[in-house]
Tab-separated table of C-alpha atoms in Angstrom:
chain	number	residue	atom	x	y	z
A	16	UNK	CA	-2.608	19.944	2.287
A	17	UNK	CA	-2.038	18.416	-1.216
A	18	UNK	CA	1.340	19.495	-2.001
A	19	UNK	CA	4.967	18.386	-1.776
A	20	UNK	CA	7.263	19.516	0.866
A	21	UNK	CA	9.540	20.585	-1.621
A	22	UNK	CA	9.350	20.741	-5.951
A	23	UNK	CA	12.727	21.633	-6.253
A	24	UNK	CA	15.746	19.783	-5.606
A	25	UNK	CA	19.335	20.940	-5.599
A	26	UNK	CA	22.152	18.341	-5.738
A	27	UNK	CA	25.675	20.065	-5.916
A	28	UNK	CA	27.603	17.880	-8.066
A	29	UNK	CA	31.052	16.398	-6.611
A	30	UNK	CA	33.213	15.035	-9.726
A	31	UNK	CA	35.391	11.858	-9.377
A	32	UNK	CA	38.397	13.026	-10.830
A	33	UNK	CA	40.198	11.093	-13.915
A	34	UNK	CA	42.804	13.476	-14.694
A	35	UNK	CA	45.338	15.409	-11.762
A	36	UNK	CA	43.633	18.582	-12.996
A	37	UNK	CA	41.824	20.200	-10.165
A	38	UNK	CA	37.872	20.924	-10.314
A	39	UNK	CA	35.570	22.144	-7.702
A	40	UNK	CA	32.359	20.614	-6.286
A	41	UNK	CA	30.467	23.372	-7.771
A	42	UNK	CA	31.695	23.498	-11.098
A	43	UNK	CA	28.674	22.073	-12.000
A	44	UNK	CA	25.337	22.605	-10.355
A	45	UNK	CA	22.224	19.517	-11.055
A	46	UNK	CA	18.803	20.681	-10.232
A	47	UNK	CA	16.006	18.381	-10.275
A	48	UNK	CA	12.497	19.767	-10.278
A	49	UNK	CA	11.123	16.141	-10.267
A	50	UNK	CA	7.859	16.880	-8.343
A	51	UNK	CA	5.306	18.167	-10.606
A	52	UNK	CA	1.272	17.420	-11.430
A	53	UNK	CA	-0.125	15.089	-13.596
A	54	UNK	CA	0.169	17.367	-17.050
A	55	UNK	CA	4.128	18.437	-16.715
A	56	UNK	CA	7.300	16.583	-17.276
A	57	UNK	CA	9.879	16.114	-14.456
A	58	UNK	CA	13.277	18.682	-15.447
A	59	UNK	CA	17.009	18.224	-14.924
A	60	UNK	CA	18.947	21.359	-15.188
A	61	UNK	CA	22.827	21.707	-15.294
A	62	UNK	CA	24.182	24.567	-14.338
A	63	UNK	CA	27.859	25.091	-15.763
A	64	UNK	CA	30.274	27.213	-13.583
A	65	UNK	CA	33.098	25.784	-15.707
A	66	UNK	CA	33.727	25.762	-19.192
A	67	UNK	CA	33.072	22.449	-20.587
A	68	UNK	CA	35.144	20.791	-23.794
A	69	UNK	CA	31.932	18.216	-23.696
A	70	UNK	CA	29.513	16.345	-21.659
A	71	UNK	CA	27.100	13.562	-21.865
A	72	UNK	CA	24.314	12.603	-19.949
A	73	UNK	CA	22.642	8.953	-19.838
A	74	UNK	CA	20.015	7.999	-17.425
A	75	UNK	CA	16.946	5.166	-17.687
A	76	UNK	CA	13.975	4.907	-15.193
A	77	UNK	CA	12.891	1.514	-13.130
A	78	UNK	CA	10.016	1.802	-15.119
A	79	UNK	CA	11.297	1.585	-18.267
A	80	UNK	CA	12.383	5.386	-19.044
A	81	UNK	CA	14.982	6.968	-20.364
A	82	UNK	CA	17.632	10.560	-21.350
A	83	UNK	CA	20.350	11.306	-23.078
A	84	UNK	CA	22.333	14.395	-23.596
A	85	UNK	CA	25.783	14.955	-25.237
A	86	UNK	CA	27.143	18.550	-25.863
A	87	UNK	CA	30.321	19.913	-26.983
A	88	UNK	CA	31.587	23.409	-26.007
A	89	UNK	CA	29.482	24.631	-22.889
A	90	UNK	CA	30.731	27.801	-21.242
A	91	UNK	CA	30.901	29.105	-18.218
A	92	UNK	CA	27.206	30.641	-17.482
A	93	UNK	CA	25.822	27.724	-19.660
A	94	UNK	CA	22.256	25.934	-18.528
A	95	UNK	CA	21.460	22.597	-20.074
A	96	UNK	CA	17.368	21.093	-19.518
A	97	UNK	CA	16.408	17.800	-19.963
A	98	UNK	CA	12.810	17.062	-19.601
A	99	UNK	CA	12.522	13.604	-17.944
A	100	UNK	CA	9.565	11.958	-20.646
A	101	UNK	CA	7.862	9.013	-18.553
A	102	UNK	CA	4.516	7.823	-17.904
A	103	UNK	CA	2.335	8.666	-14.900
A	104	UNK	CA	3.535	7.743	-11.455
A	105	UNK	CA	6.694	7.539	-9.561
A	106	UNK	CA	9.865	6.662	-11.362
A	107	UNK	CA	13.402	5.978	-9.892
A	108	UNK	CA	16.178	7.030	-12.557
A	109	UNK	CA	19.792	6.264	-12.104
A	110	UNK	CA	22.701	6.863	-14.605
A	111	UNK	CA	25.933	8.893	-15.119
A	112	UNK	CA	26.653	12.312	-16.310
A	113	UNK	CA	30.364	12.486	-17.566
A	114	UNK	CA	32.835	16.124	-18.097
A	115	UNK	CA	35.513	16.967	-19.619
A	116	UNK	CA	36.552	20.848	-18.954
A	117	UNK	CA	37.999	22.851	-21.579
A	118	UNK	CA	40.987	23.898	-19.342
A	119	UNK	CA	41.795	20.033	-18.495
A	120	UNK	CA	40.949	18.035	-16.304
A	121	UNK	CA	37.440	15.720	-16.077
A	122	UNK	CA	35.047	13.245	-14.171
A	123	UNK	CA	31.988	11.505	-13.833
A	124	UNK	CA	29.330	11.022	-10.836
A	125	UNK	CA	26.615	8.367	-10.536
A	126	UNK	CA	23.255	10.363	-10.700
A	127	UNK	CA	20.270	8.471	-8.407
A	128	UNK	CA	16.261	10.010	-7.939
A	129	UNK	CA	12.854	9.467	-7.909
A	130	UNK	CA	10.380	11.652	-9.558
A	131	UNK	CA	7.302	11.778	-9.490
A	132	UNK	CA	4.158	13.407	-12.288
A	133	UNK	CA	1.037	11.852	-10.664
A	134	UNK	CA	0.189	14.942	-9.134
A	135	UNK	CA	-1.566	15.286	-5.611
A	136	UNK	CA	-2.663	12.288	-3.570
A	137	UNK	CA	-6.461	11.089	-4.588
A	138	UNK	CA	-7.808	10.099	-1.164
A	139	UNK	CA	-11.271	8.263	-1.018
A	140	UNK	CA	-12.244	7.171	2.435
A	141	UNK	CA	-15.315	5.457	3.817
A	142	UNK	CA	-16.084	6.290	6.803
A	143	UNK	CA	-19.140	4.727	8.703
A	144	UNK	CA	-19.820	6.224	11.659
A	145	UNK	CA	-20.325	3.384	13.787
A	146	UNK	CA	-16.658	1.679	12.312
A	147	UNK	CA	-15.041	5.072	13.060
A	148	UNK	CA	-16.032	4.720	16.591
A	149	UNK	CA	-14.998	0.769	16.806
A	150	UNK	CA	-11.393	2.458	16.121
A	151	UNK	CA	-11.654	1.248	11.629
A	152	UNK	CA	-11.119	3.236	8.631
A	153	UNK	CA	-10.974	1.658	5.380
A	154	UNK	CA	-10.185	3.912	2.329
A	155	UNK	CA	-8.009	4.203	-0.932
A	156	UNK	CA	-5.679	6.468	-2.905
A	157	UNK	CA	-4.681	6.475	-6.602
A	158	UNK	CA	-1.312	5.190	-5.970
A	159	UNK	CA	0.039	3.504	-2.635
A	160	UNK	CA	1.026	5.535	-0.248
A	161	UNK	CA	4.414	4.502	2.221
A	162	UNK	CA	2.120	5.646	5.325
A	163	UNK	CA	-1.188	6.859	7.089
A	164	UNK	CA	-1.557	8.399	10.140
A	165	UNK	CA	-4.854	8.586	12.403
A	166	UNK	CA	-5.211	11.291	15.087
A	167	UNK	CA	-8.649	10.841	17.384
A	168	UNK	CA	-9.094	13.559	19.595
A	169	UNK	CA	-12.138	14.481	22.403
A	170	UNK	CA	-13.686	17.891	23.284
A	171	UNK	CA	-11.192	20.635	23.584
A	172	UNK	CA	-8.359	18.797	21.021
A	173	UNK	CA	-7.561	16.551	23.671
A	174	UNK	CA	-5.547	13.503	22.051
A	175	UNK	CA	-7.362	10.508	22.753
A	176	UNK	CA	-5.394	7.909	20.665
A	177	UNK	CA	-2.843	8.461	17.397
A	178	UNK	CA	-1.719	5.046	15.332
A	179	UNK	CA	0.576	5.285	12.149
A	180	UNK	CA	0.911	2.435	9.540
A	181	UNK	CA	3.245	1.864	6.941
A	182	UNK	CA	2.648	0.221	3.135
A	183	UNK	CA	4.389	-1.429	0.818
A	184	UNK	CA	4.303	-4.192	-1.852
A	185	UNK	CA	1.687	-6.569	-1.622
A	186	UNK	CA	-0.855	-3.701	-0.269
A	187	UNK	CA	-3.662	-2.610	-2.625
A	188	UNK	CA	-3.526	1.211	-2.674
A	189	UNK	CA	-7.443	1.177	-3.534
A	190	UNK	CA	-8.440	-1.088	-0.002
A	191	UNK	CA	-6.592	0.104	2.585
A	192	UNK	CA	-7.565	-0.128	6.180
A	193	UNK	CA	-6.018	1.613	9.289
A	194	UNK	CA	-7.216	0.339	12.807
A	195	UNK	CA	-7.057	1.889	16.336
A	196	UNK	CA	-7.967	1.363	19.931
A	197	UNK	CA	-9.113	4.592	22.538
A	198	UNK	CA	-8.287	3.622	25.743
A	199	UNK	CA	-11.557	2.690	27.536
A	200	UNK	CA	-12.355	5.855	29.525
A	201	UNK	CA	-10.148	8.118	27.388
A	202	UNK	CA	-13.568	10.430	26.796
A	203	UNK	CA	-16.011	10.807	23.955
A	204	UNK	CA	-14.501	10.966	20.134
A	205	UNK	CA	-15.245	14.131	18.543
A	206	UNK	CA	-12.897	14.227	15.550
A	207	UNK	CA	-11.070	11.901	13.294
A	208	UNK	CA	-8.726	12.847	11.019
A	209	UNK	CA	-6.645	10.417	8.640
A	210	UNK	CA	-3.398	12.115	6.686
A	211	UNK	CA	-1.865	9.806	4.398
A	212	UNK	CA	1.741	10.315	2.780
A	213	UNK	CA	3.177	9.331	-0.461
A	214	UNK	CA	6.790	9.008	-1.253
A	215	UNK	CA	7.533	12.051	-2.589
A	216	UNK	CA	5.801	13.953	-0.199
A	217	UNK	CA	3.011	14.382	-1.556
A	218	UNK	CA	-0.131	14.126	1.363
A	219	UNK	CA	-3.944	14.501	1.513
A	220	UNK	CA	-6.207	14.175	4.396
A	221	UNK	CA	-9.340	13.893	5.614
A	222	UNK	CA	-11.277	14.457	8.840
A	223	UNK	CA	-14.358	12.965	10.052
A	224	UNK	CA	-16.356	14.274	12.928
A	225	UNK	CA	-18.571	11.376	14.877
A	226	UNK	CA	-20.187	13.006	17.604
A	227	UNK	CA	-23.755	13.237	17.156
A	228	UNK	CA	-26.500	14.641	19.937
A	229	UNK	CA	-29.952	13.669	19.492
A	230	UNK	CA	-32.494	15.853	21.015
A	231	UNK	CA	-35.437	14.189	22.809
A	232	UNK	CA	-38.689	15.510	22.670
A	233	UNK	CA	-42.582	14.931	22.818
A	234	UNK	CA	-43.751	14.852	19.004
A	235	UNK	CA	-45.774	18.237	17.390
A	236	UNK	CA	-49.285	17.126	16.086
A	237	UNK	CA	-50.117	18.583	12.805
A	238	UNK	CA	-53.480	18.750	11.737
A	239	UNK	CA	-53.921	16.546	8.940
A	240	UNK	CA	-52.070	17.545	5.798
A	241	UNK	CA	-51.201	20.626	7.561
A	242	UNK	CA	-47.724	22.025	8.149
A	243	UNK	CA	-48.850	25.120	10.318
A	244	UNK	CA	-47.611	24.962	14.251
A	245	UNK	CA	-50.460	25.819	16.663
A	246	UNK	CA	-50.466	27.612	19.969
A	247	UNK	CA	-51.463	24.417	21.714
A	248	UNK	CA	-48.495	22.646	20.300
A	249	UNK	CA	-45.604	25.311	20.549
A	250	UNK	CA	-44.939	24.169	23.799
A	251	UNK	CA	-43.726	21.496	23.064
A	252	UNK	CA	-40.532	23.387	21.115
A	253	UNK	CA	-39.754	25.592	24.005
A	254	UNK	CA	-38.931	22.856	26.024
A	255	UNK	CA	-36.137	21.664	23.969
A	256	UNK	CA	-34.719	25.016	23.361
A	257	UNK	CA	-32.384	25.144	26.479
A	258	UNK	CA	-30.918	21.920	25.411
A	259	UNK	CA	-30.399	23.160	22.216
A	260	UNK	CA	-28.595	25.965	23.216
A	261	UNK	CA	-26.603	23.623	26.126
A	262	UNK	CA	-25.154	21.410	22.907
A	263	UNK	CA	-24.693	23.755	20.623
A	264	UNK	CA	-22.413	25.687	23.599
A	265	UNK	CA	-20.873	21.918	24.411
A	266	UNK	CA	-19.706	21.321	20.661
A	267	UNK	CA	-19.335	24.406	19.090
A	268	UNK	CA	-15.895	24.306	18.599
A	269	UNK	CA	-15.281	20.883	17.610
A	270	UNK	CA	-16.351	21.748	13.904
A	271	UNK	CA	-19.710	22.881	12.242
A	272	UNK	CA	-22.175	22.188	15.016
A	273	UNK	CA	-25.189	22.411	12.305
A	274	UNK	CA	-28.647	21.468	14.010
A	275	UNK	CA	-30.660	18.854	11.762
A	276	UNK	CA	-34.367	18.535	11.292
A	277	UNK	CA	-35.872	15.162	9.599
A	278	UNK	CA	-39.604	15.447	8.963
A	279	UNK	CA	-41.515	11.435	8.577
A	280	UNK	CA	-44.760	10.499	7.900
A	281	UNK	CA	-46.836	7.260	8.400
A	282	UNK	CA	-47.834	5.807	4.916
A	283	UNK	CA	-51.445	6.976	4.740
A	284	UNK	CA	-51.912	8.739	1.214
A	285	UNK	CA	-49.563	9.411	-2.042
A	286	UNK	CA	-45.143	9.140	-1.077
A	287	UNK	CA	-45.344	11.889	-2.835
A	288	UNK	CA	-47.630	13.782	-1.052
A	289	UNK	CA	-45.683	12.335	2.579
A	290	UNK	CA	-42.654	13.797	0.861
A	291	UNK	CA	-43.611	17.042	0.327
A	292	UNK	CA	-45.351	17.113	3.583
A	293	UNK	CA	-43.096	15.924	5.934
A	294	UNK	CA	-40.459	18.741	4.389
A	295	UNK	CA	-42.616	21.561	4.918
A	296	UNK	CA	-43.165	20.199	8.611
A	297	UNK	CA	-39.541	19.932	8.899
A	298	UNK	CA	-38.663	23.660	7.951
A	299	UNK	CA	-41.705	24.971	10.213
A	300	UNK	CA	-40.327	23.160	13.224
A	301	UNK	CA	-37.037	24.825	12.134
A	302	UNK	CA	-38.383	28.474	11.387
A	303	UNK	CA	-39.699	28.630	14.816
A	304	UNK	CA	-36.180	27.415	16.169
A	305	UNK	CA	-35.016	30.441	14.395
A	306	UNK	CA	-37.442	32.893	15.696
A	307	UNK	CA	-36.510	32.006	18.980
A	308	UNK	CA	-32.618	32.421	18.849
A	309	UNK	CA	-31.268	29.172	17.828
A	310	UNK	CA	-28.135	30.599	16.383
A	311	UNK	CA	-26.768	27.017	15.376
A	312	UNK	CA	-26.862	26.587	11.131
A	313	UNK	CA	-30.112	24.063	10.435
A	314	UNK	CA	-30.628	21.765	7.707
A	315	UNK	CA	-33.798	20.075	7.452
A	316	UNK	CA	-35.107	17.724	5.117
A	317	UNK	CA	-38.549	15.498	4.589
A	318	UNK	CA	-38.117	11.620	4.562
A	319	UNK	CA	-41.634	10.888	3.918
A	320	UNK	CA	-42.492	7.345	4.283
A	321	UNK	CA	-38.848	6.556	3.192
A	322	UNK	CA	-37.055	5.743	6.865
A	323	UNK	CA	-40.281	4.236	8.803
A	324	UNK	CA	-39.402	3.864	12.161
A	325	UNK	CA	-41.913	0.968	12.403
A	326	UNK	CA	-42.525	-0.965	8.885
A	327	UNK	CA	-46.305	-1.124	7.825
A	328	UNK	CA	-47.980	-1.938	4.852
A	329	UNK	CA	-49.167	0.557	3.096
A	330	UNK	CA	-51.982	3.097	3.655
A	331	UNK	CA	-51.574	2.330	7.266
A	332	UNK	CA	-52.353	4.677	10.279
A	333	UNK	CA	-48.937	4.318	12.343
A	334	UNK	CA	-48.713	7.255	14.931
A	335	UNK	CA	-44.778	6.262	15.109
A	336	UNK	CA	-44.410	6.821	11.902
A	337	UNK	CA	-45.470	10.688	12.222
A	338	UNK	CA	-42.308	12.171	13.831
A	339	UNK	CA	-39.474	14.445	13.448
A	340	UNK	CA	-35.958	14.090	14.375
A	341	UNK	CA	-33.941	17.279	16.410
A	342	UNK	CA	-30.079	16.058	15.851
A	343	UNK	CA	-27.159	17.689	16.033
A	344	UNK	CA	-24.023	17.122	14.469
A	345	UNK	CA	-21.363	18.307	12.553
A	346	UNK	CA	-22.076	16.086	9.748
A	347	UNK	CA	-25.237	14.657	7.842
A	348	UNK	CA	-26.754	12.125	10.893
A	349	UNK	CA	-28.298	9.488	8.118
A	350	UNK	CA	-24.551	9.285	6.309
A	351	UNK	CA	-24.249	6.045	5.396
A	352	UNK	CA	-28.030	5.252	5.294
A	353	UNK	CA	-29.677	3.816	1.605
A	354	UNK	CA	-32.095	6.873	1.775
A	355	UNK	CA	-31.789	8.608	-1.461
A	356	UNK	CA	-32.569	13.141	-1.136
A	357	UNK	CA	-30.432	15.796	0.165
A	358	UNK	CA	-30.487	18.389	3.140
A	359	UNK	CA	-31.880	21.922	2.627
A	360	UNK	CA	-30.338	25.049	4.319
A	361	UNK	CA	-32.252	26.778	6.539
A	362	UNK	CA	-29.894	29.648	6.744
């Protein structure tokens, strides 16, 4: 959730009394809608109940801002706006809004608020998986927030460990860090989820989801250059279907259990030619998942030669090298990695 809690604020006004005249705490209503995005200008609205002989208005900003307003002759009914012109970010305003009322008597009140045109928290987080589990998140936001909060929870939304941190001057919104410990035992970590919080009310949030399962299995041989499953090989996918299914039942509802397929290849012949080929090995192995009732979502995607499990020189016969990868996961299980493509969608 990006928003505010609130974009409108209503402040009754309470006048200190000059004159023995009586007035009311709601002779005159202030409304701040100080909350807004990035491309609108903070308002202050008065609201006269009472006729006013004249009023004025003076406010300036921490930051340098500032409003004015003098009228004579309001009446009852009457609605004054004054846009509140400042730069981009949070601004604290103070000042004093004097009245005098046509049928006698006036006051003054000391106006204090923070508004705020910067719009929705800009969260950027980097989250490596094996930090994430170590109990680290580093990120940053456009503008420093006054706290984060981290929730880790395990399979079924149990609670596994929560840590909040505060911010504040000195602190560089853009390289933040927030650090946790699971209690040893607590169960496995199967979601993440940072919310951070800026003074305003503003929030953003992200959630990460570690758990990964990775599917053992004896290797398919292709037939050189080929991409085609045989009968003599198939075998070796219907033993891993059961597990499959077993995971995919485990972790289904701890966010998009998606199964991935990574084709490789040894570096005999063109990276090119590896690339395409290791792909088109990749969606085979995941076609015939399909056809036999995986109903999990499956990306898969060719690596080629890129991510060699054992590094060769080139043009060199590495049986190793010639694999796939069955992992599954709720998020992309080479995240992180320098390995430059994207996943395809199965279905």
């Amino acid at each position: 959730m990006r928003h505010p809690r609130s974009l409108l604020l209503i402040v009754l006004l309470a006048l200190t009394l000059l004159l023995p005249a009586a007035a009311r705490a709601d002779d005159i209503d202030v409304e701040l809608d100080g909350v807004v995005g990035k491309k609108k200008t903070p308002v202050l609205t008065l609201r006269v109940n009472r006729k006013v002989k004249s009023l004025q208005l003076e406010l300036t900003s921490e930051q340098g801002g500032r409003a004015s307003l003098q009228r004579r002759i309001v009446p009852a009914g009457g609605k004054l706006r004054i846009p509140l012109q400042a730069t981009r970010g949070l601004h604290r305003w103070s000042g004093t809004l004097s009245v005098a009322f046509a049928d006698g008597g006036d006051g003054e009140m000391p106006l204090s608020f923070t508004t705020s045109n910067a719009g929705p928290l800009e969260l950027k987080a980097r989250g490596e998986r094996e930090k994430l589990l170590a109990g680290e998140l580093e990120f940053g936001v456009d503008r420093l927030p006054v706290k984060a909060r981290v929730s880790v929870s395990g399979l079924g939304g149990t609670v596994l460990a929560e840590q909040e941190q505060s911010f504040g001057e000195g602190d560089d919104a853009s390289a933040l860090k927030i650090v946790w410990t699971v209690p040893e035992g607590a169960g496995e970590i199967v979601k993440i989820e940072l919310k951070v919080e800026d003074e305003v009310g503003y929030h953003n949030g992200i959630a990460y989801f570690p758990w990964q399962v990775v599917i053992p299995h004896e290797e398919v041989i292709f037939a050189s250059g080929k991409s085609e499953i045989t009968a003599e090989e198939a075998p070796k996918l219907e033993a891993v279907l059961e597990q499959i299914r077993e995971m995919a039942r485990k972790y289904g509802s701890t966010g998009d259990a998606t199964l991935w397929i990574a084709g490789h290849t040894d570096t005999v012949a063109a990276p090119d030619f590896n690339q395409k080929l290791s792909e088109a090995r990749a969606l085979a192995i995941g076609r015939y998942f399909t056809r036999k009732g995986i109903t999990l979502p499956i990306r898969y995607r060719g690596f080629g030669e890129s991510a060699l499990a054992v590094a060769t020189p080139d043009e060199t016969d590495e049986a190793a090298n010639r694999r796939a990868e069955y992992v599954i996961a709720a998020e992309d299980p080479y995240v992180g990695r320098a390995v430059s493509g994207s996943w395809k969608k199965l279905r």
